[in-house]
Amino acid sequence: MQADFNRLQNFVASVFESIGTPENQAQLAAEVLVSADARGIDSHGVARLAGYVRLFDHGRLNPNPKIKIIHESPSTAVIDGDRGLGLVVAPYAMEIACEKAEKAGTGWIAVRNSNHFGIAGYHAMKALEHQMIGWAMTHAAPLVTPTFSREKLLGTNPVAMAIPALTEPAFVADFASTAVAYGKLEILQRKGLDTPDGWVQDAEGKPCNDAFAIKNGGALLPLGGDREHGSHKGYALGAMVDILSGVLSGANFGPWVPPFATAGFMSAGETVGIGTGHFLGAMRIDAFRPAEEFKQDMDKWIQRFRSAQAVEGKKVIIPGDPERELELERKAHGIPLLEPVVIDLQSLANRFNVPFNIA
């Protein structure tokens, strides 16, 4: 099915409202979620909507949270998300980061007691609206083994960074610290396909190509796949995200991060902190050098890298290029949805008596 961008976003907002989310928060949550589909990150888009509803059903999601600052300095803060939608809590935190950066030069926000916040890139890009550099990262449920481990101790733990330029589109990097995000496995599961090499290992710690490896006791691998290809670097990157998002904020961390409603896991189990955590930041460019000069140099940087001599049949891209181009296309021509996702959305429409007019 090809879904209309605006109709799909309105449908998602209606579902969030049906579980008690205030209209303005429901619209924001829908915007964050559908932006993932628009940018081609289908694993983190509306395919996740049923998961948020399951979190609500299991009492792990507060649809109308009282988000508050519990500790702060001129350039930092810790925010308690009151078990709210991470899709709402993270944008709130990013606004605080930008406000602090406006006054202090930089703003850094650690978040606890939240939930899955969608794509990290959306939150980092909010700083662009203030002509700032934005950072966003979050930890996630333990589906990933450290290098040489059979035990799952880390999440996919993504990092995003958005940097404005003058005339060129912004540089936007958004990537997991694993070989692949778990949602990509879900897509392969729906299609009945195996994984490429280097994505997963089985319950014995041996490399495999089973898209259901995690459900069968296996694990995702860190970025790099194995030690010979640099998995220790992916492991270190994921660990840094976990420490900033969890240990620093007072959220759970490592193997205690509560699971999203995916991979068949729902129970939060033992805890060492409060909920899921994020870490977001904003940097005012003119706190470092004149903003106009920086943006001019960013233009030069982007133009030089984009014009690099490429291998035959390929072109060198700037981080953010593919997502930006796909967003323009999908907003104009529709968002493709796999049949299992459509079935899930139809089920939600039936449950909440919401019109299913998304095409």
mmCIF file of C-alpha atoms in Angstrom, residues 115 241 330:
data_model
loop_
_atom_site.group_PDB
_atom_site.id
_atom_site.type_symbol
_atom_site.label_atom_id
_atom_site.label_comp_id
_atom_site.label_asym_id
_atom_site.label_seq_id
_atom_site.Cartn_x
_atom_site.Cartn_y
_atom_site.Cartn_z
ATOM 1 C CA ASN A 115 10.322 5.298 26.489
ATOM 2 C CA VAL A 241 25.703 6.020 24.548
ATOM 3 C CA ARG A 330 7.638 10.035 -0.287
#
